[in-house]
PDB file of C-alpha atoms and ligand atoms in Angstrom:
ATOM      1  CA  UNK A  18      33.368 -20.663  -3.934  1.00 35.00           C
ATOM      2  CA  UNK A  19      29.881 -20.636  -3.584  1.00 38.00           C
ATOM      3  CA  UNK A  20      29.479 -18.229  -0.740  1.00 39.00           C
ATOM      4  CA  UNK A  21      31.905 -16.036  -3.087  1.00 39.00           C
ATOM      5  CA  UNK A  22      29.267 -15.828  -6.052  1.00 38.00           C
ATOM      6  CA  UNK A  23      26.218 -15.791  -3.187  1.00 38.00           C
ATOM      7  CA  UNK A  24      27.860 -12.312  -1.855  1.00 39.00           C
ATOM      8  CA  UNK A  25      28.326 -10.749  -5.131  1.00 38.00           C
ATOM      9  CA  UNK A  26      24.908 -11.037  -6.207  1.00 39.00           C
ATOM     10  CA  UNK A  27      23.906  -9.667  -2.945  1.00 38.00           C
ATOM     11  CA  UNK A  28      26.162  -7.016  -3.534  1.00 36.00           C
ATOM     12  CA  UNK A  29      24.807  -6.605  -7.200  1.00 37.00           C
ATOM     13  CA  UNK A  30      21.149  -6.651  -5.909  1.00 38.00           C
ATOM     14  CA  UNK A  31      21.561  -4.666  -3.118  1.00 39.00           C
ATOM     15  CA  UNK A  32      23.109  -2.109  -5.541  1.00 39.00           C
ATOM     16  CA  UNK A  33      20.438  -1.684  -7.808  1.00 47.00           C
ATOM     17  CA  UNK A  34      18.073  -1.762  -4.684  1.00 63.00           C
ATOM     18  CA  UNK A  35      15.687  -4.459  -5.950  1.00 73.00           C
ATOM     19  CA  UNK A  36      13.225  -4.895  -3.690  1.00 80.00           C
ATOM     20  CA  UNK A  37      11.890  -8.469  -4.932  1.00 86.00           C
ATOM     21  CA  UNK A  38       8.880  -7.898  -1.797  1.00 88.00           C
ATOM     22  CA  UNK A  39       5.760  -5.472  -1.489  1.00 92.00           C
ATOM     23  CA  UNK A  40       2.814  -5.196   0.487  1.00 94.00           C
ATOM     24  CA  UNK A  41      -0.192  -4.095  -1.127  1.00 95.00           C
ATOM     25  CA  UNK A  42       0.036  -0.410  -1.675  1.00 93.00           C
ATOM     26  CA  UNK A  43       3.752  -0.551  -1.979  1.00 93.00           C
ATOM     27  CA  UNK A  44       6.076  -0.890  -4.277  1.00 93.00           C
ATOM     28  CA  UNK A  45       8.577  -3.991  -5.641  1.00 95.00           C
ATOM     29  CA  UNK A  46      11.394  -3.280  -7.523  1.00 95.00           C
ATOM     30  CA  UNK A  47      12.893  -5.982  -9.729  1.00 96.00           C
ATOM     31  CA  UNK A  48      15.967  -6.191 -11.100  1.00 95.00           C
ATOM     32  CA  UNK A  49      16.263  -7.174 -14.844  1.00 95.00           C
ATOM     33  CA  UNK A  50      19.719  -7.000 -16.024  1.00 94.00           C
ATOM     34  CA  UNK A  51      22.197  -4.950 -17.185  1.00 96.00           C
ATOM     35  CA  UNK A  52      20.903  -1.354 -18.591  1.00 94.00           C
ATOM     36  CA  UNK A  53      22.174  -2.233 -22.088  1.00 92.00           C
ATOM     37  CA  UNK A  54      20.469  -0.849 -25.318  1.00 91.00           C
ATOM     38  CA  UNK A  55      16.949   0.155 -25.030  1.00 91.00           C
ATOM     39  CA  UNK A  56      14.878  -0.671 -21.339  1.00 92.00           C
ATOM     40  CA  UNK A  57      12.915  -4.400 -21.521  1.00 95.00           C
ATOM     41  CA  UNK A  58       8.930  -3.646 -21.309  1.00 96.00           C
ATOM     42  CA  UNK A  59       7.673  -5.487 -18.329  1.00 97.00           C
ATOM     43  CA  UNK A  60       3.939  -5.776 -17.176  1.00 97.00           C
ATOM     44  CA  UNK A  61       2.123  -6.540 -14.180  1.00 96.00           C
ATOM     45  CA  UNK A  62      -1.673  -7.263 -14.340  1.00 92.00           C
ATOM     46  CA  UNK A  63      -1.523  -6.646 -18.634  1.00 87.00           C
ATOM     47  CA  UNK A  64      -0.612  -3.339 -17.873  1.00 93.00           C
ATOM     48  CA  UNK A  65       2.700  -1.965 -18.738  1.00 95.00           C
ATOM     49  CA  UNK A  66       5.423  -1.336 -15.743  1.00 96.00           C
ATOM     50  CA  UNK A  67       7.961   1.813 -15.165  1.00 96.00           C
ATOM     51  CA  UNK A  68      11.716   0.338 -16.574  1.00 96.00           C
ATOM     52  CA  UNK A  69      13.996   2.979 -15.289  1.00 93.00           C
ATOM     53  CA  UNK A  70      17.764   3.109 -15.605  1.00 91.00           C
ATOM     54  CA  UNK A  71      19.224   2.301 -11.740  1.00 90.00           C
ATOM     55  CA  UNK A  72      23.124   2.343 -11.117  1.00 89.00           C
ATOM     56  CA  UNK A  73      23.470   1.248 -14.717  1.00 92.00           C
ATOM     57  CA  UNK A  74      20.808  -1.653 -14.291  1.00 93.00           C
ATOM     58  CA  UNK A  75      17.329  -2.242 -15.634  1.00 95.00           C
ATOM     59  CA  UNK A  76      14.733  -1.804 -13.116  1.00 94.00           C
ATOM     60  CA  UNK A  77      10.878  -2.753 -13.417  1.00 96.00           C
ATOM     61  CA  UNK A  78       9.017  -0.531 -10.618  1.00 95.00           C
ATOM     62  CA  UNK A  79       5.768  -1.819  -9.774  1.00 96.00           C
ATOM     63  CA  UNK A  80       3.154  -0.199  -7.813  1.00 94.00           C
ATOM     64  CA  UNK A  81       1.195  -2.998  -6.016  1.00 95.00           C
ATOM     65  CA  UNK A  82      -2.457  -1.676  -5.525  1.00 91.00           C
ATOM     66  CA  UNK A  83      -3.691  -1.546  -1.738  1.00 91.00           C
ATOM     67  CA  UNK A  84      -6.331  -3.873  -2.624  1.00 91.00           C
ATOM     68  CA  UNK A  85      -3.627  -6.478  -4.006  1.00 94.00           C
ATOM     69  CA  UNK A  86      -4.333 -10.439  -2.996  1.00 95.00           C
ATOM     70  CA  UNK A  87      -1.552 -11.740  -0.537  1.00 97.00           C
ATOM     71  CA  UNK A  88       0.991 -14.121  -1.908  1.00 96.00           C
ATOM     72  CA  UNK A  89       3.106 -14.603  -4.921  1.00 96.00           C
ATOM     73  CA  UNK A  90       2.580 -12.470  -7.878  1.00 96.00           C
ATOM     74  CA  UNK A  91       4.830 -11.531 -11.465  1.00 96.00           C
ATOM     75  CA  UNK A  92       5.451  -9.241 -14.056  1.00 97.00           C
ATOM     76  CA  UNK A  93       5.929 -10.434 -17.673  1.00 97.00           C
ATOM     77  CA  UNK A  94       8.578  -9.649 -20.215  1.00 96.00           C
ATOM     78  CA  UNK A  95       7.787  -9.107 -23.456  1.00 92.00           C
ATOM     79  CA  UNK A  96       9.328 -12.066 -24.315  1.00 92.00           C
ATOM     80  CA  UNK A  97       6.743 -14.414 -22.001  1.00 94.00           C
ATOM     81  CA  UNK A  98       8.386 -14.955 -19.412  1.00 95.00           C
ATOM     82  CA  UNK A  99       7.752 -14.173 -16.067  1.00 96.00           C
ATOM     83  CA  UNK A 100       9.892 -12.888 -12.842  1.00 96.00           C
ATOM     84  CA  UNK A 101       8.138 -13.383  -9.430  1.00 95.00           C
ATOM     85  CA  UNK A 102       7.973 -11.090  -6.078  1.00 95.00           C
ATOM     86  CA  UNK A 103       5.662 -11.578  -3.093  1.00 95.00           C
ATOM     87  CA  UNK A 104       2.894  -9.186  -1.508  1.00 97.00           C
ATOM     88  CA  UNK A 105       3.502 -10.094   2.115  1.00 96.00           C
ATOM     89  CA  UNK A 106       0.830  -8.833   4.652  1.00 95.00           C
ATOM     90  CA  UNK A 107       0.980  -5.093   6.171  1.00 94.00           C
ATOM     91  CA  UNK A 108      -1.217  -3.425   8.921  1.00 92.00           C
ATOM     92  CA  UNK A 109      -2.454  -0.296   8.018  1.00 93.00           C
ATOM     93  CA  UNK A 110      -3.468   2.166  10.928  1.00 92.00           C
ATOM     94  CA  UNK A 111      -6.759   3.453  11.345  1.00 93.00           C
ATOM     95  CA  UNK A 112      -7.666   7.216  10.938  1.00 90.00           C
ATOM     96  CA  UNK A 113     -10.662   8.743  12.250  1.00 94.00           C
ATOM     97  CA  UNK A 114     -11.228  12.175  10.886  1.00 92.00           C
ATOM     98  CA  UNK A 115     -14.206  14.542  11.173  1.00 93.00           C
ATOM     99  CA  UNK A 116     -15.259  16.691   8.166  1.00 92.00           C
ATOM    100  CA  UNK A 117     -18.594  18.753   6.767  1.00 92.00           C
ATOM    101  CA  UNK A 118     -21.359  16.023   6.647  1.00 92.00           C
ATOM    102  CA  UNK A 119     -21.727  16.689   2.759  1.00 93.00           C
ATOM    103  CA  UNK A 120     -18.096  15.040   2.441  1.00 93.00           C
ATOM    104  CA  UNK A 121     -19.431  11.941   4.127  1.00 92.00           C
ATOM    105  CA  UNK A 122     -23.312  11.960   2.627  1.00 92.00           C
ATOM    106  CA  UNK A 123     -22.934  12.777  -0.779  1.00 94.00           C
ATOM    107  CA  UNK A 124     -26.272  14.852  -2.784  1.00 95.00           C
ATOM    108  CA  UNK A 125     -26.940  12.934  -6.248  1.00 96.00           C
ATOM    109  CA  UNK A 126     -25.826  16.251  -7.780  1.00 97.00           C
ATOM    110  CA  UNK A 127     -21.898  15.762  -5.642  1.00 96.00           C
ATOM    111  CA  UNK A 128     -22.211  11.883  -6.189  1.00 96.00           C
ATOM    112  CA  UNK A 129     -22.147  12.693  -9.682  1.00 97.00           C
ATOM    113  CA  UNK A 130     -20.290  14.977  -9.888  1.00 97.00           C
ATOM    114  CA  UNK A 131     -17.495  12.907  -8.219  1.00 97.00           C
ATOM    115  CA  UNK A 132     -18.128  10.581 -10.684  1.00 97.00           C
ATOM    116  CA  UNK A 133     -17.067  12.273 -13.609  1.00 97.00           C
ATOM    117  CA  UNK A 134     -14.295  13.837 -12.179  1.00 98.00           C
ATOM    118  CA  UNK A 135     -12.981  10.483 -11.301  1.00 96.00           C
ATOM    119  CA  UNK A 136     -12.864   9.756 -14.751  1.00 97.00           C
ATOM    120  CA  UNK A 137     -10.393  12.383 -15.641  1.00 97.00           C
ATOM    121  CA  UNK A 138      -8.217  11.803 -12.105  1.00 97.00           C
ATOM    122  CA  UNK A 139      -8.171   8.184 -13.285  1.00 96.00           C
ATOM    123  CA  UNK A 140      -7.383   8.905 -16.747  1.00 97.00           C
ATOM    124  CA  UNK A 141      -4.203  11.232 -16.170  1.00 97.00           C
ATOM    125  CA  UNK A 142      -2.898   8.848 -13.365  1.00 95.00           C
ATOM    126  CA  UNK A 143      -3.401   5.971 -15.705  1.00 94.00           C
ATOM    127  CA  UNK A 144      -1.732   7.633 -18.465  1.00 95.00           C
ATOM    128  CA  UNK A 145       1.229   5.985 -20.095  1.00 95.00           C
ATOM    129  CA  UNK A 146       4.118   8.679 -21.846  1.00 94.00           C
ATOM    130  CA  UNK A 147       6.916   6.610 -23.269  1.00 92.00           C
ATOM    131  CA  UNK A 148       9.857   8.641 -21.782  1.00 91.00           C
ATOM    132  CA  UNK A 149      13.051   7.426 -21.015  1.00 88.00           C
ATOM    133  CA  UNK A 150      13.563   7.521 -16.922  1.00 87.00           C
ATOM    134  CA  UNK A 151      16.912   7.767 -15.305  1.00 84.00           C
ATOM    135  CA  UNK A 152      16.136   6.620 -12.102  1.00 86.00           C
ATOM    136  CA  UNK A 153      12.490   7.382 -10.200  1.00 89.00           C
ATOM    137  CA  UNK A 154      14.218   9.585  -7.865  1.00 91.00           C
ATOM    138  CA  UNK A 155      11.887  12.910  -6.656  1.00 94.00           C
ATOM    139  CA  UNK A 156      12.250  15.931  -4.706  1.00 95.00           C
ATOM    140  CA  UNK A 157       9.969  16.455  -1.314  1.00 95.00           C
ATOM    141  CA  UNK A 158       7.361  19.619  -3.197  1.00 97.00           C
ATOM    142  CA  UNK A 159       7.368  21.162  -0.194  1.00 97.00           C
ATOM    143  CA  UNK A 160       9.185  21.267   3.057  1.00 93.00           C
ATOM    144  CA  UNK A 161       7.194  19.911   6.064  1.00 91.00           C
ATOM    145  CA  UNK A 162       6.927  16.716   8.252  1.00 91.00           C
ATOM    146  CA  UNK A 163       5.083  14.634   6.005  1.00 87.00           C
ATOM    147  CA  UNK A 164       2.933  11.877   7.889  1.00 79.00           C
ATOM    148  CA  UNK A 165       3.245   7.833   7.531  1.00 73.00           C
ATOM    149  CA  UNK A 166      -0.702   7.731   6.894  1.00 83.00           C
ATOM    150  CA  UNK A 167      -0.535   6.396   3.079  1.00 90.00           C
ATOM    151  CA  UNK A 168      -3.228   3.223   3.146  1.00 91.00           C
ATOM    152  CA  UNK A 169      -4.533   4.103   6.638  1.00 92.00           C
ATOM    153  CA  UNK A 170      -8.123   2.750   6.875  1.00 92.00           C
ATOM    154  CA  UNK A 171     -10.287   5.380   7.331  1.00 92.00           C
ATOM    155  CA  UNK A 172     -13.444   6.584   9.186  1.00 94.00           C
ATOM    156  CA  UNK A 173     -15.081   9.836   7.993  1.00 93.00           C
ATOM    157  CA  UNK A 174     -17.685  11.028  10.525  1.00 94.00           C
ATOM    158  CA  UNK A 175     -17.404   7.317  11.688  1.00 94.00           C
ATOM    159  CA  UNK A 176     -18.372   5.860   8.957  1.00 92.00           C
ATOM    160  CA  UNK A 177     -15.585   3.475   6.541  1.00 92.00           C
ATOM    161  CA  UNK A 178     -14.587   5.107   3.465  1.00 91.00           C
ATOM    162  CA  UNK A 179     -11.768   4.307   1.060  1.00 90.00           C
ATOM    163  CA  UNK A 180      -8.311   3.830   2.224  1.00 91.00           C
ATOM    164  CA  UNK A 181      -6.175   7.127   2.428  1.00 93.00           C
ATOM    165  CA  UNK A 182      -4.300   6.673  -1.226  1.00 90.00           C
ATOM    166  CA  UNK A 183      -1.711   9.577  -0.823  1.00 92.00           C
ATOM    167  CA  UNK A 184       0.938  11.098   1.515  1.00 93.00           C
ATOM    168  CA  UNK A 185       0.236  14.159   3.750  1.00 95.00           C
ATOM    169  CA  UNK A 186       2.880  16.949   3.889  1.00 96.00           C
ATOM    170  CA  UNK A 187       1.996  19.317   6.399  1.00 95.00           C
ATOM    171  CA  UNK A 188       2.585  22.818   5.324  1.00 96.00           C
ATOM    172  CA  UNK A 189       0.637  26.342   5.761  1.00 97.00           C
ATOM    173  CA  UNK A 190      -1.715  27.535   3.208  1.00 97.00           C
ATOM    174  CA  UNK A 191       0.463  29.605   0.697  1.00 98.00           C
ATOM    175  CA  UNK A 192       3.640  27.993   0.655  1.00 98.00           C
ATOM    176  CA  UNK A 193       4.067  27.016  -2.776  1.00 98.00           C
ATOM    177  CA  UNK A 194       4.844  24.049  -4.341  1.00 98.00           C
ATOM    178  CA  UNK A 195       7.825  23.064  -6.531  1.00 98.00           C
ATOM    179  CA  UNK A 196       7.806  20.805  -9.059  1.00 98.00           C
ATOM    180  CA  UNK A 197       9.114  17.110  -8.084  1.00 97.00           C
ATOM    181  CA  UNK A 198      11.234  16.452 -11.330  1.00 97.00           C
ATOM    182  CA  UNK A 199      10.539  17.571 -14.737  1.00 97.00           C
ATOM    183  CA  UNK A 200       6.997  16.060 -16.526  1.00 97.00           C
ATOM    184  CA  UNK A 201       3.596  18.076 -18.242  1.00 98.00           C
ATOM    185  CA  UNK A 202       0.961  18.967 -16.130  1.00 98.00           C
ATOM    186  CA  UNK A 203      -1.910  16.499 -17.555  1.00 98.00           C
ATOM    187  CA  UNK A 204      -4.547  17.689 -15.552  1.00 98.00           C
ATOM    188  CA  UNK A 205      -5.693  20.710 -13.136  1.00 98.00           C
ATOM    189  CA  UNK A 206      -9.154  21.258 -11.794  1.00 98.00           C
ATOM    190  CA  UNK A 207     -11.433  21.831  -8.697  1.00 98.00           C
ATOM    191  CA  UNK A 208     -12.442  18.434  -7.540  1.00 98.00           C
ATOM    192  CA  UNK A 209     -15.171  17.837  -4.904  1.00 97.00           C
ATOM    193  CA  UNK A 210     -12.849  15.588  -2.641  1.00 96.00           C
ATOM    194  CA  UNK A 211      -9.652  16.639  -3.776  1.00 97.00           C
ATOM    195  CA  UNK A 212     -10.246  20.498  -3.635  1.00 98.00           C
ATOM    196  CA  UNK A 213      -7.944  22.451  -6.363  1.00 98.00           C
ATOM    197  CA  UNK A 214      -5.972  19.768  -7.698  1.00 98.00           C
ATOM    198  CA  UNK A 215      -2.593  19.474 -10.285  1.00 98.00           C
ATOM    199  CA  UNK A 216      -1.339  16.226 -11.817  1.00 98.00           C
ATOM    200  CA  UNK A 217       2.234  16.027 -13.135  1.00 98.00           C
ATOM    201  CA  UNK A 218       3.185  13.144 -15.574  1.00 98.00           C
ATOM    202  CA  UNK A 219       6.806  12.256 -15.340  1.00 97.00           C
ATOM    203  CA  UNK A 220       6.689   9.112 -17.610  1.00 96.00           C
ATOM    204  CA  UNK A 221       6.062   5.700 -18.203  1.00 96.00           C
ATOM    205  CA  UNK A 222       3.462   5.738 -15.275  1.00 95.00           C
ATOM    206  CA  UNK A 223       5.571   8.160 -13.161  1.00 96.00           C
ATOM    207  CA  UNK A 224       2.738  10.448 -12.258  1.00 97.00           C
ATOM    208  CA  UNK A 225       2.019  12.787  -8.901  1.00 97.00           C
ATOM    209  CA  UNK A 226      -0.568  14.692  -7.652  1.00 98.00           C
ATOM    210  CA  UNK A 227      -1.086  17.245  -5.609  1.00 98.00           C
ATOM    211  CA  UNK A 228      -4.435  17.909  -4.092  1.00 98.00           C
ATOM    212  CA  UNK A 229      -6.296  20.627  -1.584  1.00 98.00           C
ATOM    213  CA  UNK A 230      -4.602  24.144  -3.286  1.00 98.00           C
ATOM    214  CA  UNK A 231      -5.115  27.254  -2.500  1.00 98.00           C
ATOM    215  CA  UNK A 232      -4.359  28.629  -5.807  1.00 98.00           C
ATOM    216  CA  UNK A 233      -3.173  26.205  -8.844  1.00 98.00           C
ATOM    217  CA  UNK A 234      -0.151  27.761 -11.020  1.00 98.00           C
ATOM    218  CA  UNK A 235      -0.085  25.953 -14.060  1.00 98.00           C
ATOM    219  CA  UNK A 236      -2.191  24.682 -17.045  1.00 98.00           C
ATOM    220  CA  UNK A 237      -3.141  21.186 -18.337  1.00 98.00           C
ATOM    221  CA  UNK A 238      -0.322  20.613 -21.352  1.00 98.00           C
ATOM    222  CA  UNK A 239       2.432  22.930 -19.595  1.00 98.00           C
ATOM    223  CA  UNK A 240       5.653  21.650 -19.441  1.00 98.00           C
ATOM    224  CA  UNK A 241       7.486  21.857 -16.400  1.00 98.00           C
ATOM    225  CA  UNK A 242      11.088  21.443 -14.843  1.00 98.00           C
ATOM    226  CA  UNK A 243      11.848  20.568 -11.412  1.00 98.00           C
ATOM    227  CA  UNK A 244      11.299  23.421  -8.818  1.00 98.00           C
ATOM    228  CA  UNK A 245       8.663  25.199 -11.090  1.00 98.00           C
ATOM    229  CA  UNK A 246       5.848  26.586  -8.999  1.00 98.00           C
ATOM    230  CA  UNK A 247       2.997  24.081  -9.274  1.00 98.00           C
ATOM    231  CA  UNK A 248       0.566  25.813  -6.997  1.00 98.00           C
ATOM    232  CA  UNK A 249       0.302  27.069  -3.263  1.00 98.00           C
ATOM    233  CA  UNK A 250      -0.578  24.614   0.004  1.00 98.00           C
ATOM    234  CA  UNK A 251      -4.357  25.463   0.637  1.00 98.00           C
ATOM    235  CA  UNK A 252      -7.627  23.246   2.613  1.00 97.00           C
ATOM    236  CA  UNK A 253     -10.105  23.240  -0.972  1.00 98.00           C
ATOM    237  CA  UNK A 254     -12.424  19.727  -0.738  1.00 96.00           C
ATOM    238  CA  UNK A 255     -12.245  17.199   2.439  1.00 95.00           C
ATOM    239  CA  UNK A 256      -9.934  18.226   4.596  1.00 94.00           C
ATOM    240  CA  UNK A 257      -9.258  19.082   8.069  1.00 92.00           C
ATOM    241  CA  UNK A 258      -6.885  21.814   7.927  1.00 93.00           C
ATOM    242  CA  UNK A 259      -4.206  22.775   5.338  1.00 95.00           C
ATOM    243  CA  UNK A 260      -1.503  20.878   3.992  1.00 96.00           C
ATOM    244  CA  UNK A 261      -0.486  18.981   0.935  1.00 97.00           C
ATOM    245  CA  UNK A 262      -1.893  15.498  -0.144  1.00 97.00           C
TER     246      UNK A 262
HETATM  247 ZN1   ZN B  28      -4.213  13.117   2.197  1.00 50.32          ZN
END
């Protein structure tokens, strides 16, 4: 009897694909019921989590920052209480890339510069639209080989900079780029690292980004539907060639 109700919540788990384990940078996915009336809010770190509708189950998707501690770690209901997953240990490679030397030592005028257009980046990808989400499912923007280098350490010139934060699509300048699933374009500008640069907001946290455009096709507050034309694949800001970030 026992081993009877042990497989069916496998079964049940491995249905909804919870994922009750992350490394940092990754994400855990933890199951929180059946998807009856409206989705639970859930929060990791005070800040509120994506609850999306998954084979007809309630599923808290939590991005686990690359700079994450090692070891146990929770999201809270609203109610107080807490469900647990673990950030388990992951080696990142190392990338080693050679760029302009004013993408490596910044000019007070770049420096800040950077800094104020970090503010905005970090304001649309911390942005918080209170959308229902049927599953977090997207399509690939552009086709292309797209590399395993999200988190790599990396060496600009030699010298340490911040761990890569996105996933590389390689593509040739011009191809454009469709529209993952349907959200409003929160954000577009030319940013010194990022080059041309369009942020999509999906909901409840559900954002993407697309950075290094030849030509961006859209405005901040447009709404778009999957497959609209976001922009075209370009090499605008630190970069070694063309393709997407
Ligand atoms: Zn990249």
């Amino acid at each position: 009897m026992r081993l009877v109700s042990t497989f069916l919540l496998l079964t049940l788990s491995w249905s909804a694909l919870a994922q009750e384990v992350a490394w940092p940078g990754g994400v855990a996915r933890i199951d929180l019921g059946p998807a009856e009336g409206t989705a639970p809010a859930a929060y990791y770190e005070d800040k509120q989590v994506l609850v999306a509708n998954v084979d007809g189950r309630w599923q808290a998707v939590v991005g686990v920052h690359l700079d994450a501690a090692l070891g146990s770690a929770a999201i809270r209901l609203a109610d107080g209480s807490t469900l647990g997953f673990d950030v388990v240990e992951h080696a990142y490679r190392e990338q080693h890339l050679e760029v302009a030397p004013g993408y490596v030592s910044l000019s007070e005028e770049n420096l800040a510069r950077v800094g104020r257009e970090r503010s905005v980046i970090d304001a649309a990808l911390n942005n918080w639209q209170d959308t229902e989400l049927d599953g977090v499912s997207l399509k690939k923007p552009v086709d292309g080989p797209h590399s395993s280098s999200f988190g790599s350490r990396r060496f600009f010139n030699g010298e340490p900079r911040s761990p890569h934060s996105g996933m590389d699509i390689a593509a040739n300048a011009g191809v454009p780029i469709l529209a993952p699933r349907a959200g409003i374009v929160t954000a577009t500008g030319d940013y010194y690292f990022n080059g041309n640069t369009v942020i999509v907001d999906h909901g409840q946290g559900l954002v993407t980004m697309y950075c290094h455009l030849s030509e961006i096709g859209v405005e901040t507050g447009q709404i778009v539907a999957i497959d609209d034309r976001l922009g075209l694949v370009g090499a605008t800001g630190r970069v070694t060639g063309a393709h997407l970030h």
